[in-house]
mmCIF file of C-alpha atoms in Angstrom:
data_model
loop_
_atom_site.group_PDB
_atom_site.id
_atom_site.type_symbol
_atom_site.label_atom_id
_atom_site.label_comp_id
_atom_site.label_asym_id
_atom_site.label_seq_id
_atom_site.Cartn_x
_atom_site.Cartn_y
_atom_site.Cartn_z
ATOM 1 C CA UNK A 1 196.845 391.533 9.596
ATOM 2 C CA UNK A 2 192.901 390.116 9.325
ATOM 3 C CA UNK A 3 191.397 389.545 12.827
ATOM 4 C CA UNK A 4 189.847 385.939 13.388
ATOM 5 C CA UNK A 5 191.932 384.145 10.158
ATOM 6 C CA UNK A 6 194.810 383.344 12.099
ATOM 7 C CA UNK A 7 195.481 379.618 13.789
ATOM 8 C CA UNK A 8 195.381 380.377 17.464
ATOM 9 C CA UNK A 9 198.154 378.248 18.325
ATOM 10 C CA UNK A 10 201.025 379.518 16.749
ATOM 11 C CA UNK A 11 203.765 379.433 18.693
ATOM 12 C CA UNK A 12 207.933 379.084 18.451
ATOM 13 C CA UNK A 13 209.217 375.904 17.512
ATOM 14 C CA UNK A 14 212.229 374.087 16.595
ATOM 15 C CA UNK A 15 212.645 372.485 13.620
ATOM 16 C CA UNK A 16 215.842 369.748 13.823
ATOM 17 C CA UNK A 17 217.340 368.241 10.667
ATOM 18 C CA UNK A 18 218.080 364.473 11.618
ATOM 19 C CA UNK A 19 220.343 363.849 9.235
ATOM 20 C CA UNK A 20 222.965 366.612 10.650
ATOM 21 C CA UNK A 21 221.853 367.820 13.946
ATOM 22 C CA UNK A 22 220.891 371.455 13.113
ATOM 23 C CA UNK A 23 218.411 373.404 14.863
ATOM 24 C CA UNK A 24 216.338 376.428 13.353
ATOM 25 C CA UNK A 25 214.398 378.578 15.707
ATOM 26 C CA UNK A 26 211.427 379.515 14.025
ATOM 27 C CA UNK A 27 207.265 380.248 14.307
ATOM 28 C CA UNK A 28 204.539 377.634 13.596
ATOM 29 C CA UNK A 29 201.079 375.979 14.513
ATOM 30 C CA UNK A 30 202.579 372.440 13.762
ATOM 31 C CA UNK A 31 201.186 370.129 15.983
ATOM 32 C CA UNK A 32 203.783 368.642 18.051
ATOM 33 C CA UNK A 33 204.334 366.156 21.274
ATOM 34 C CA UNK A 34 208.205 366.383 21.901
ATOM 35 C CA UNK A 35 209.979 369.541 22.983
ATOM 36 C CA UNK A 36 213.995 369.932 22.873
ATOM 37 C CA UNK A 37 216.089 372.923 24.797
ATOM 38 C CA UNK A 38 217.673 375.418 22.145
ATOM 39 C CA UNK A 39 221.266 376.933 22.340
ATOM 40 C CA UNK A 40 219.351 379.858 24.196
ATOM 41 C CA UNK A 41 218.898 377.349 27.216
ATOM 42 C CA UNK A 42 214.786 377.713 26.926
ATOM 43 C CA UNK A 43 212.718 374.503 25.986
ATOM 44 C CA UNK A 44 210.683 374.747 23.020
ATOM 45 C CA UNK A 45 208.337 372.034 20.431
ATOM 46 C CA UNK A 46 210.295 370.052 18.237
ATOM 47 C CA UNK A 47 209.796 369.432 14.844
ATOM 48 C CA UNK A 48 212.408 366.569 13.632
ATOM 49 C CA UNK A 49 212.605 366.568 9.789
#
């Protein structure tokens, strides 16, 4: 990978479907301000689509 082109806050973050309540564990430099614990037990941003 390119040094220096990457955003420097990507991170793990949830992504939640509303509509049914599904979770998907995944990476991204989404800016969020809510965080939600995962089936894994750990707390993590939150993404609600």
């Amino acid at each position: 990978m390119k040094k220096g082109i990457h955003p420097s806050n990507y991170r793990l973050v949830v992504f939640k479907d509303m509509s049914n309540g599904n979770m998907i564990l995944t990476k991204s430099c989404a800016a969020t301000k809510e965080t939600v614990t995962y089936t894994d037990g750990n707390e993590y941003p939150v993404l609600k689509l």
